[in-house]
Coordinates of C-alpha atoms in Angstrom, one line a residue:
M1 CA -41.5 -54.8 -30.1
K2 CA -44.7 -55.9 -29.3
N3 CA -46.3 -58.7 -31.0
G4 CA -48.7 -58.1 -33.8
T5 CA -46.8 -55.1 -35.3
A6 CA -47.5 -54.7 -38.9
E7 CA -44.8 -55.4 -41.2
F8 CA -43.8 -54.0 -44.8
D9 CA -40.6 -54.2 -47.1
Y10 CA -40.4 -50.5 -47.0
V11 CA -41.9 -47.6 -44.9
I12 CA -41.7 -44.1 -46.8
V13 CA -42.1 -41.3 -44.2
G14 CA -43.8 -38.4 -46.2
A15 CA -46.2 -38.3 -49.3
G16 CA -44.1 -35.2 -51.0
S17 CA -42.6 -35.0 -54.2
A18 CA -40.1 -37.6 -53.6
G19 CA -42.5 -40.0 -51.5
C20 CA -45.1 -40.0 -54.0
V21 CA -42.3 -41.2 -56.8
L22 CA -40.9 -44.3 -54.6
A23 CA -44.3 -45.3 -53.7
D24 CA -45.2 -46.0 -57.1
R25 CA -42.0 -47.4 -58.2
L26 CA -41.3 -49.6 -55.1
S27 CA -44.7 -51.0 -55.6
A28 CA -44.6 -51.3 -59.3
D29 CA -43.9 -54.9 -59.6
G30 CA -46.2 -55.9 -56.9
R31 CA -43.5 -57.9 -54.7
N32 CA -43.0 -55.4 -52.4
R33 CA -45.4 -54.4 -49.5
V34 CA -45.1 -50.7 -49.1
L35 CA -46.4 -48.6 -46.7
V36 CA -46.6 -44.5 -46.9
L37 CA -47.3 -42.4 -43.7
E38 CA -48.2 -39.1 -44.4
Y39 CA -49.5 -36.2 -41.7
G40 CA -51.3 -34.1 -43.9
G41 CA -54.8 -35.5 -45.6
S42 CA -56.8 -35.7 -48.7
D43 CA -55.8 -33.3 -51.8
R44 CA -59.1 -33.2 -53.0
S45 CA -59.5 -29.6 -52.9
V46 CA -60.7 -27.3 -55.7
F47 CA -57.9 -24.9 -54.2
I48 CA -55.3 -27.5 -54.7
Q49 CA -56.2 -29.2 -58.2
M50 CA -57.0 -25.2 -59.8
P51 CA -53.5 -23.8 -60.8
S52 CA -54.3 -20.2 -60.4
A53 CA -55.6 -20.8 -57.1
L54 CA -52.2 -21.6 -55.7
S55 CA -51.7 -18.8 -53.4
I56 CA -54.8 -20.1 -51.0
P57 CA -53.4 -23.4 -50.0
M58 CA -50.1 -22.5 -49.3
N59 CA -51.8 -20.0 -46.8
M60 CA -54.0 -23.0 -45.0
K61 CA -52.9 -24.6 -42.0
K62 CA -54.6 -27.4 -42.9
Y63 CA -52.3 -28.0 -45.8
N64 CA -49.2 -26.2 -44.9
W65 CA -46.8 -26.9 -42.0
M66 CA -46.8 -23.1 -41.4
Y67 CA -43.0 -22.7 -40.5
E68 CA -41.0 -19.6 -40.0
S69 CA -37.7 -18.8 -39.6
E70 CA -35.6 -17.5 -36.5
P71 CA -35.5 -13.9 -36.6
E72 CA -32.9 -13.3 -39.7
P73 CA -30.2 -10.5 -38.9
G74 CA -29.4 -9.7 -42.5
L75 CA -33.2 -9.2 -43.3
G76 CA -33.6 -6.6 -40.5
G77 CA -34.7 -9.1 -38.0
R78 CA -37.9 -10.4 -40.2
R79 CA -39.3 -13.9 -39.3
I80 CA -39.6 -15.4 -43.1
H81 CA -42.6 -17.4 -43.9
C82 CA -41.4 -21.5 -44.8
P83 CA -44.3 -23.1 -46.6
R84 CA -44.1 -26.9 -46.4
G85 CA -47.0 -29.3 -48.0
K86 CA -48.7 -31.0 -45.2
V87 CA -50.9 -33.1 -47.6
L88 CA -51.0 -35.9 -50.0
G89 CA -48.5 -34.4 -53.0
G90 CA -46.5 -32.4 -50.0
S91 CA -45.3 -29.5 -51.6
S92 CA -46.2 -30.2 -54.9
S93 CA -49.7 -29.7 -54.3
I94 CA -49.4 -26.1 -52.8
N95 CA -46.2 -25.0 -55.0
G96 CA -46.5 -22.6 -57.9
L97 CA -46.1 -25.1 -60.6
V98 CA -43.1 -24.4 -62.1
Y99 CA -41.2 -27.0 -63.5
V100 CA -37.6 -26.0 -64.0
R101 CA -34.9 -28.8 -63.9
G102 CA -32.1 -26.8 -62.8
N103 CA -28.9 -25.7 -65.1
P104 CA -26.8 -28.9 -66.2
A105 CA -24.0 -27.4 -64.5
D106 CA -25.8 -28.1 -61.2
F107 CA -25.2 -31.7 -61.5
D108 CA -22.0 -31.7 -62.6
R109 CA -20.8 -29.3 -60.0
W110 CA -22.9 -32.0 -57.3
E111 CA -20.6 -34.9 -58.7
E112 CA -17.3 -32.4 -57.5
E113 CA -18.8 -32.0 -54.3
G114 CA -19.0 -35.7 -53.7
A115 CA -22.0 -36.9 -55.3
Q116 CA -20.5 -39.4 -57.9
G117 CA -23.0 -40.5 -60.2
W118 CA -25.0 -37.6 -59.9
S119 CA -23.5 -35.6 -63.1
Y120 CA -25.7 -34.1 -65.6
A121 CA -25.1 -37.2 -67.8
D122 CA -26.2 -39.3 -64.8
V123 CA -29.2 -37.6 -64.0
L124 CA -30.7 -36.5 -67.5
P125 CA -32.1 -39.8 -68.3
Y126 CA -34.4 -39.7 -65.2
F127 CA -35.4 -36.3 -65.6
R128 CA -36.9 -37.9 -68.8
R129 CA -38.4 -40.9 -67.4
A130 CA -40.7 -38.7 -65.2
E131 CA -41.7 -36.5 -67.5
S132 CA -44.3 -36.5 -70.4
R133 CA -43.9 -33.1 -71.8
Q134 CA -47.3 -31.8 -74.1
E135 CA -45.1 -31.1 -77.0
G136 CA -43.7 -34.7 -76.6
G137 CA -39.9 -35.6 -75.8
D138 CA -36.6 -35.1 -77.5
A139 CA -32.8 -36.0 -76.5
Y140 CA -33.6 -33.9 -73.2
R141 CA -37.4 -34.2 -72.6
G142 CA -39.4 -37.0 -71.7
G143 CA -42.5 -38.0 -73.9
D144 CA -44.2 -40.6 -71.6
G145 CA -43.5 -40.0 -68.3
P146 CA -46.0 -39.7 -65.2
L147 CA -45.4 -36.2 -64.5
A148 CA -47.1 -34.0 -67.4
T149 CA -45.9 -30.6 -68.1
R150 CA -46.7 -27.7 -70.4
Y151 CA -46.2 -24.3 -71.5
G152 CA -48.7 -21.5 -71.2
K153 CA -50.5 -19.9 -74.1
L154 CA -48.8 -16.6 -73.8
E155 CA -52.1 -14.8 -74.7
N156 CA -51.3 -11.7 -72.5
P157 CA -48.8 -9.7 -74.9
L158 CA -46.9 -8.6 -71.9
Y159 CA -45.2 -12.1 -71.9
T160 CA -44.0 -11.5 -75.3
A161 CA -42.9 -8.0 -74.3
F162 CA -41.1 -9.6 -71.7
I163 CA -39.1 -12.0 -73.7
E164 CA -38.7 -9.0 -76.7
A165 CA -37.1 -6.6 -74.0
A166 CA -34.5 -9.0 -72.6
K167 CA -33.5 -9.7 -76.4
Q168 CA -33.6 -5.9 -76.8
A169 CA -31.1 -5.6 -73.6
G170 CA -28.8 -8.0 -75.5
Y171 CA -29.6 -11.3 -74.0
P172 CA -30.2 -14.6 -75.7
A173 CA -33.7 -16.4 -76.2
T174 CA -33.9 -19.8 -75.5
D175 CA -36.4 -22.2 -76.9
D176 CA -36.2 -24.3 -74.0
I177 CA -34.8 -23.7 -70.6
N178 CA -35.1 -27.5 -69.8
G179 CA -33.5 -28.6 -72.8
Y180 CA -29.8 -27.3 -74.1
A181 CA -29.8 -24.1 -73.1
Q182 CA -31.2 -22.8 -69.4
E183 CA -29.4 -19.4 -70.3
G184 CA -31.7 -16.7 -71.9
F185 CA -35.5 -15.9 -71.9
G186 CA -38.2 -17.9 -73.0
R187 CA -41.2 -19.6 -72.4
M188 CA -41.7 -21.4 -68.7
D189 CA -43.2 -25.1 -68.1
M190 CA -46.0 -25.7 -65.7
T191 CA -47.1 -29.1 -64.2
V192 CA -50.2 -29.0 -65.5
K193 CA -52.3 -31.7 -67.4
D194 CA -55.5 -31.0 -68.8
G195 CA -56.2 -27.9 -66.9
V196 CA -55.5 -29.6 -63.5
R197 CA -52.3 -29.2 -61.0
W198 CA -50.2 -32.2 -62.0
S199 CA -48.9 -33.0 -58.6
A200 CA -46.6 -36.0 -57.5
A201 CA -49.8 -37.3 -56.1
N202 CA -51.9 -36.8 -59.4
A203 CA -49.0 -37.9 -61.3
Y204 CA -47.7 -40.9 -59.3
L205 CA -49.3 -41.8 -56.5
K206 CA -53.1 -41.8 -57.1
P207 CA -52.4 -44.3 -59.8
A208 CA -50.2 -46.9 -57.6
M209 CA -53.0 -46.6 -54.8
K210 CA -54.8 -49.0 -56.9
R211 CA -52.3 -51.7 -56.1
P212 CA -53.0 -54.3 -53.3
N213 CA -49.3 -53.9 -52.3
L214 CA -49.3 -50.2 -51.5
T215 CA -50.5 -48.8 -48.4
V216 CA -51.1 -45.2 -47.7
E217 CA -52.0 -43.8 -44.4
T218 CA -52.7 -40.3 -44.0
H219 CA -53.0 -38.2 -40.6
A220 CA -50.1 -40.4 -39.5
R221 CA -47.6 -38.3 -37.6
V222 CA -44.1 -40.2 -37.7
T223 CA -42.2 -39.4 -34.5
R224 CA -39.2 -41.6 -34.5
I225 CA -37.1 -44.3 -36.4
L226 CA -36.9 -47.6 -34.4
F227 CA -33.4 -48.9 -34.5
E228 CA -31.9 -52.3 -33.7
G229 CA -28.3 -51.5 -33.0
R230 CA -27.3 -49.6 -36.1
R231 CA -29.9 -50.8 -38.1
A232 CA -33.3 -49.1 -38.9
V233 CA -36.2 -51.5 -38.1
G234 CA -38.9 -49.5 -38.5
V235 CA -41.0 -46.0 -37.1
A236 CA -43.2 -45.3 -34.6
Y237 CA -45.9 -42.9 -35.4
G238 CA -49.6 -41.3 -33.9
R239 CA -52.6 -41.4 -35.8
G240 CA -56.2 -40.7 -34.2
G241 CA -54.7 -40.3 -30.7
Q242 CA -53.1 -43.7 -30.9
A243 CA -49.8 -44.6 -30.8
H244 CA -48.4 -47.2 -33.7
E245 CA -45.2 -49.0 -34.6
V246 CA -44.5 -50.9 -37.9
R247 CA -41.8 -52.8 -39.0
A248 CA -39.7 -52.4 -42.2
R249 CA -38.3 -55.5 -43.6
R250 CA -35.9 -54.0 -45.8
E251 CA -35.4 -50.2 -45.5
V252 CA -37.3 -47.2 -43.8
I253 CA -36.9 -44.2 -46.5
L254 CA -37.1 -40.6 -45.5
A255 CA -39.2 -38.4 -47.8
G256 CA -40.3 -35.4 -45.5
G257 CA -38.7 -32.5 -46.8
P258 CA -35.4 -30.3 -45.9
I259 CA -37.0 -29.3 -42.7
N260 CA -38.8 -32.7 -41.2
S261 CA -36.2 -35.2 -42.4
P262 CA -33.4 -33.5 -40.3
Q263 CA -35.9 -33.0 -37.8
L264 CA -36.9 -36.7 -37.7
L265 CA -33.2 -38.0 -37.9
K266 CA -32.3 -36.1 -34.8
L267 CA -35.3 -37.0 -32.6
S268 CA -34.0 -40.6 -33.4
G269 CA -30.5 -40.2 -32.4
V270 CA -29.1 -39.5 -35.6
G271 CA -27.3 -36.0 -36.1
P272 CA -24.8 -33.7 -34.3
A273 CA -24.0 -35.8 -30.8
E274 CA -23.5 -32.4 -28.9
E275 CA -26.9 -31.1 -29.6
L276 CA -28.7 -34.1 -29.3
A277 CA -27.3 -34.8 -25.9
A278 CA -28.1 -31.3 -24.9
H279 CA -31.8 -32.5 -25.7
G280 CA -31.6 -35.7 -23.8
I281 CA -31.8 -38.2 -27.1
E282 CA -29.8 -41.0 -26.9
V283 CA -26.9 -40.8 -29.7
I284 CA -27.2 -43.6 -32.2
A285 CA -25.0 -42.1 -34.9
D286 CA -23.0 -39.0 -34.5
L287 CA -23.3 -37.0 -37.8
P288 CA -22.6 -33.5 -37.7
G289 CA -24.2 -32.5 -40.9
V290 CA -27.8 -33.2 -40.2
G291 CA -29.8 -30.1 -40.4
E292 CA -26.8 -28.1 -41.7
N293 CA -25.9 -26.6 -45.0
L294 CA -29.4 -25.5 -45.2
Q295 CA -29.9 -23.5 -48.4
D296 CA -32.6 -21.4 -50.5
H297 CA -33.5 -18.9 -52.7
L298 CA -34.5 -15.2 -52.2
E299 CA -36.3 -13.0 -54.8
F300 CA -38.2 -9.8 -54.5
Y301 CA -40.6 -8.5 -57.0
F302 CA -39.9 -5.9 -59.3
Q303 CA -43.3 -3.8 -60.1
M304 CA -44.2 -1.7 -63.0
A305 CA -47.2 0.0 -63.3
C306 CA -49.0 -0.6 -66.7
R307 CA -50.6 2.1 -68.9
E308 CA -52.9 -0.3 -70.9
P309 CA -55.7 -1.9 -69.0
I310 CA -54.5 -5.7 -70.0
T311 CA -53.1 -7.1 -67.2
L312 CA -54.7 -9.7 -64.6
Y313 CA -56.0 -6.9 -62.5
S314 CA -59.0 -6.9 -64.5
S315 CA -59.8 -10.3 -63.2
M316 CA -59.2 -9.7 -59.5
G317 CA -62.7 -8.6 -58.5
L318 CA -64.9 -11.3 -56.9
V319 CA -67.6 -11.3 -59.7
A320 CA -64.7 -12.1 -62.3
R321 CA -62.6 -14.7 -60.1
G322 CA -66.2 -16.4 -59.5
M323 CA -66.5 -16.2 -63.5
I324 CA -62.9 -17.9 -63.5
G325 CA -63.6 -20.5 -60.9
L326 CA -67.1 -21.7 -62.6
R327 CA -65.3 -22.0 -66.3
W328 CA -62.3 -24.1 -64.8
L329 CA -65.0 -26.1 -62.8
L330 CA -67.1 -26.7 -66.2
A331 CA -64.3 -26.8 -68.9
K332 CA -60.6 -26.9 -66.7
D333 CA -59.9 -23.8 -69.3
G334 CA -59.4 -20.5 -69.1
L335 CA -57.5 -18.1 -66.9
G336 CA -58.1 -21.0 -63.9
A337 CA -55.9 -23.3 -65.9
T338 CA -52.7 -21.7 -65.8
N339 CA -50.1 -20.7 -62.8
H340 CA -49.6 -17.3 -64.7
F341 CA -46.0 -17.7 -64.6
E342 CA -45.5 -18.5 -68.6
A343 CA -42.3 -16.5 -69.4
C344 CA -38.8 -16.4 -67.8
G345 CA -35.3 -15.8 -67.6
F346 CA -31.6 -16.9 -66.6
I347 CA -29.1 -14.6 -66.8
R348 CA -25.4 -14.2 -65.2
S349 CA -25.1 -11.6 -62.7
R350 CA -21.6 -10.4 -63.9
P351 CA -18.6 -11.3 -66.3
G352 CA -16.6 -14.6 -64.6
V353 CA -19.8 -16.3 -63.6
P354 CA -19.6 -19.9 -65.9
Y355 CA -23.7 -20.2 -66.0
P356 CA -26.8 -18.3 -64.9
D357 CA -27.1 -17.1 -61.3
I358 CA -29.9 -15.1 -61.4
Q359 CA -33.9 -16.4 -62.0
Y360 CA -36.8 -14.8 -63.5
H361 CA -40.4 -15.3 -63.7
F362 CA -42.6 -12.8 -65.1
L363 CA -46.1 -12.4 -64.1
P364 CA -48.7 -9.9 -65.8
L365 CA -50.1 -8.7 -62.4
A366 CA -48.3 -6.5 -59.6
V367 CA -49.1 -8.8 -56.4
T368 CA -47.2 -10.6 -54.0
Y369 CA -47.3 -13.9 -54.5
D370 CA -48.5 -15.3 -51.2
G371 CA -51.9 -13.3 -52.4
Q372 CA -51.9 -11.2 -49.4
G373 CA -50.5 -7.8 -50.9
L374 CA -53.7 -7.3 -53.6
A375 CA -52.9 -5.6 -56.3
S376 CA -54.4 -2.0 -56.3
E377 CA -53.6 -0.9 -59.9
H378 CA -52.6 -2.5 -63.5
G379 CA -49.3 -3.7 -63.7
F380 CA -46.6 -6.5 -64.0
Q381 CA -43.9 -7.8 -62.4
A382 CA -40.9 -10.0 -62.4
H383 CA -39.9 -12.2 -59.4
V384 CA -35.8 -11.9 -59.3
G385 CA -33.3 -13.5 -57.0
P386 CA -29.7 -15.0 -57.4
M387 CA -29.6 -18.7 -57.4
R388 CA -26.5 -19.5 -55.7
S389 CA -26.3 -17.5 -52.3
K390 CA -22.9 -18.3 -50.1
S391 CA -25.2 -18.0 -46.9
R392 CA -25.6 -21.1 -45.0
G393 CA -28.4 -21.8 -42.2
W394 CA -29.8 -24.9 -40.5
V395 CA -32.5 -26.7 -38.7
R396 CA -32.2 -27.6 -35.1
L397 CA -34.4 -28.8 -32.4
N398 CA -36.5 -26.7 -30.3
S399 CA -36.7 -30.0 -27.8
A400 CA -36.9 -33.5 -27.9
D401 CA -40.8 -33.2 -28.6
P402 CA -41.7 -34.6 -31.9
H403 CA -44.7 -32.5 -31.8
E404 CA -42.7 -29.1 -31.4
K405 CA -41.8 -27.2 -34.6
P406 CA -37.9 -27.3 -35.1
R407 CA -35.7 -24.2 -35.6
I408 CA -35.2 -23.0 -38.8
F409 CA -32.2 -20.4 -39.7
F410 CA -31.4 -19.5 -43.1
N411 CA -29.1 -16.9 -42.5
Y412 CA -30.1 -15.0 -45.5
M413 CA -27.9 -12.2 -46.8
S414 CA -24.9 -13.2 -44.3
H415 CA -22.4 -13.4 -47.4
E416 CA -21.0 -9.7 -48.9
D417 CA -21.5 -11.7 -52.3
D418 CA -25.0 -11.9 -51.9
R419 CA -25.4 -8.2 -51.5
A420 CA -23.6 -8.0 -54.8
E421 CA -25.9 -10.4 -56.4
M422 CA -29.1 -8.6 -55.0
R423 CA -28.0 -5.3 -56.5
A424 CA -27.2 -6.7 -59.7
C425 CA -30.8 -8.2 -59.8
V426 CA -32.1 -4.5 -59.4
R427 CA -30.0 -2.9 -62.0
L428 CA -30.2 -5.3 -64.4
T429 CA -34.1 -6.0 -64.4
R430 CA -34.5 -1.9 -64.5
E431 CA -32.5 -2.4 -67.7
I432 CA -34.8 -4.9 -69.2
F433 CA -38.2 -3.0 -68.1
A434 CA -36.6 0.2 -69.9
Q435 CA -36.3 -1.2 -73.6
K436 CA -38.8 -0.5 -76.2
A437 CA -40.6 -3.4 -76.0
F438 CA -42.5 -2.0 -73.1
D439 CA -42.8 1.6 -74.0
P440 CA -46.3 1.1 -74.9
Y441 CA -47.0 -0.4 -71.5
R442 CA -44.3 0.7 -68.8
G443 CA -45.9 3.3 -66.3
R444 CA -44.2 4.1 -62.9
E445 CA -41.6 1.8 -60.7
I446 CA -43.7 0.6 -58.4
Q447 CA -41.5 -1.3 -56.2
P448 CA -38.7 -0.9 -55.8
G449 CA -38.8 2.7 -56.9
A450 CA -36.9 5.2 -59.3
D451 CA -35.1 6.6 -56.1
V452 CA -34.0 3.0 -55.2
V453 CA -30.3 3.6 -56.9
S454 CA -27.5 3.5 -54.5
D455 CA -26.2 0.4 -53.1
E456 CA -27.3 1.6 -49.5
A457 CA -31.1 2.0 -50.9
I458 CA -31.1 -1.3 -52.8
D459 CA -29.1 -3.2 -49.4
A460 CA -32.2 -1.2 -47.5
F461 CA -35.2 -2.3 -50.2
I462 CA -33.8 -6.1 -49.9
A463 CA -33.7 -6.2 -46.3
N464 CA -37.2 -5.1 -45.9
K465 CA -38.7 -6.4 -49.0
V466 CA -37.3 -10.1 -50.2
E467 CA -39.2 -13.4 -49.9
S468 CA -38.1 -16.7 -49.8
A469 CA -38.4 -18.5 -53.0
Y470 CA -39.7 -21.7 -51.1
H471 CA -36.7 -23.6 -51.9
P472 CA -34.8 -24.8 -48.8
S473 CA -32.5 -27.7 -49.3
C474 CA -29.2 -29.5 -48.5
T475 CA -30.0 -30.2 -44.7
C476 CA -28.9 -34.0 -45.2
K477 CA -26.5 -33.4 -47.9
M478 CA -25.7 -36.2 -50.2
G479 CA -21.5 -37.0 -50.3
A480 CA -18.3 -39.2 -49.9
A481 CA -18.2 -40.9 -46.4
S482 CA -14.7 -39.4 -46.3
D483 CA -16.7 -35.5 -45.9
P484 CA -17.6 -35.4 -42.4
M485 CA -20.8 -33.0 -43.1
A486 CA -22.2 -35.5 -45.6
V487 CA -25.2 -37.1 -44.2
V488 CA -25.9 -39.8 -47.3
D489 CA -24.0 -41.6 -49.3
R490 CA -24.0 -42.0 -53.4
E491 CA -27.0 -44.2 -53.3
T492 CA -28.8 -41.8 -50.5
R493 CA -28.1 -44.4 -47.7
V494 CA -27.3 -43.0 -44.2
I495 CA -23.9 -43.1 -43.5
G496 CA -22.8 -45.5 -40.8
L497 CA -26.4 -47.1 -40.8
S498 CA -28.4 -49.6 -42.4
G499 CA -31.8 -49.6 -43.5
L500 CA -32.1 -46.0 -43.9
R501 CA -32.3 -43.8 -46.7
V502 CA -33.2 -40.2 -47.2
V503 CA -34.6 -39.1 -50.3
D504 CA -35.8 -35.5 -50.7
S505 CA -34.4 -32.1 -51.5
S506 CA -32.8 -32.1 -48.1
I507 CA -30.0 -34.7 -49.9
M508 CA -29.0 -31.9 -52.7
P509 CA -25.2 -31.2 -51.8
S510 CA -26.0 -27.7 -52.9
V511 CA -29.2 -26.0 -54.6
T512 CA -30.1 -26.1 -58.0
T513 CA -30.3 -23.3 -60.5
G514 CA -34.2 -23.0 -60.2
N515 CA -37.5 -24.5 -58.7
L516 CA -37.2 -27.5 -57.0
N517 CA -40.0 -29.8 -57.7
A518 CA -38.7 -31.1 -61.1
P519 CA -35.0 -32.1 -59.5
T520 CA -36.9 -33.6 -56.2
I521 CA -38.6 -35.9 -58.5
M522 CA -35.5 -36.6 -60.7
L523 CA -33.8 -37.5 -57.2
A524 CA -36.6 -39.9 -56.3
E525 CA -36.8 -41.7 -59.9
K526 CA -32.8 -42.3 -59.8
A527 CA -32.8 -43.2 -56.0
A528 CA -35.8 -46.0 -56.6
D529 CA -33.4 -47.8 -59.0
H530 CA -30.5 -47.6 -56.1
I531 CA -33.2 -49.2 -53.8
L532 CA -34.4 -51.8 -55.9
G533 CA -30.7 -52.6 -57.1
K534 CA -31.9 -52.3 -60.8
P535 CA -29.0 -51.4 -63.2
L536 CA -29.1 -47.4 -63.5
L537 CA -30.4 -46.0 -66.8
A538 CA -27.6 -45.5 -69.4
P539 CA -26.0 -41.9 -69.5
S540 CA -27.0 -39.2 -72.0
N541 CA -24.3 -37.5 -73.9
A542 CA -26.5 -34.5 -74.5
P543 CA -24.3 -31.4 -74.5
Y544 CA -25.4 -28.4 -73.3
Y545 CA -25.1 -24.7 -73.6
V546 CA -22.4 -22.7 -71.9
A547 CA -22.0 -19.0 -72.9
P548 CA -18.6 -19.0 -74.8
D549 CA -17.3 -15.4 -73.7
W550 CA -18.4 -15.9 -69.8
Q551 CA -15.3 -15.2 -68.3
R552 CA -15.1 -11.5 -70.2
A553 CA -19.0 -10.9 -70.8
Q554 CA -22.0 -10.5 -68.4
R555 CA -24.1 -11.3 -71.7

């Protein structure tokens, strides 16, 4: 390597949900010199910081890598938008601000899948360490961590109508979907503090940037990992038209997320040997699991017209939106200070499913999540979709050029069970909206439409209308060294190499039941202790709810 190459103890690639946590935790004691390389730029935009503006940065090339899938045969050949944050905070700066940890059983399943030491008892202390809940901590929730969470005010009566209707349909209410019982309907937490989006950048990175031993470089595009033999010793990156190299005395840590981390590994010679050879890339380590096992959540919007003019449709005009924005700028409150996903639910699709496999977000407006399909009347909707699809996809290289986007194929709806679960989503949601609690408000069914009843009609609706819930994951899965498809071990080290780890949602063995920002932050919190060689937090003995008659009853 050329003389004068900068040296740090740790080089972190990506300032997203995981990278920000690592930057903070690894630099905290002042002993380690830490460098974070982020291709995006500043997050100082009102559109990022104002919670209700969430659909705006998600659709801006400035803040989003703008990936899309290959044509998906299960969705009629549609290409599906796969937004990934390209900004400080990563996807936590452009996401829907929803805080859902996942079901406790997800983590017990991870351990069964080979991620030893990542059971619910092991990870709960790290969820708690990360969080500062506005209502305070308890055996499940954190009270003084960097990541602020809060509930919405539930001022719109439709939120309580939704929870009440679910109860009338025979589902339980839950006090805390992130506590003892995920199953049921209740309030949804959001990552908002004092009316501002509480991204991983605001929570972890910015306070840490005051330390002299932490350096953050934006607009830095990492093009490959540098190896000496089978040891990662640094990275090469481009910035402002100049090529740079930087050395890592201890470790290189990839935190680029489920698309960029496997891409960078492959560009650097780590991945399936056949694929690398096809692109003329020298193989450092033949790891067939890199980029495979891609998982995601799909969802559709079940939309109803509303007979009372109480929805957010009244606030969609230019003047009303301007007033919301002005109030937020002056006071950081009002309709601008919420993501509007204030009520939610988790249910099981059928008897014999041990824990929830369907998630609801409720919104007092009928509109598409990306903001493109504007509301045309008063309405409300539930975003609903299955949580544990059996379909598996991949992330593969287009070429050996690091500036070319990788190919992404989710293989959505390729398993027969996925179709059965989607049909259950339509029918069970229709039943909830038919309950008495909605009688004063319920108008016509805008979507799917009252005539979408048969299996065939539902399947066709899903193929045409379903969207990604933006939870790609699992492309560098954590597992036992004996698992040929595992990419990292239980301490997040890339198997068969030294000086290299991956810490982001790509290392999940399987996708969790819910949104991914909270578990990704937890992963990084726990990984930081592994990296620093610190004793792990003591396991929790807090119990969790399992429906007593799940084998026989759907609710």
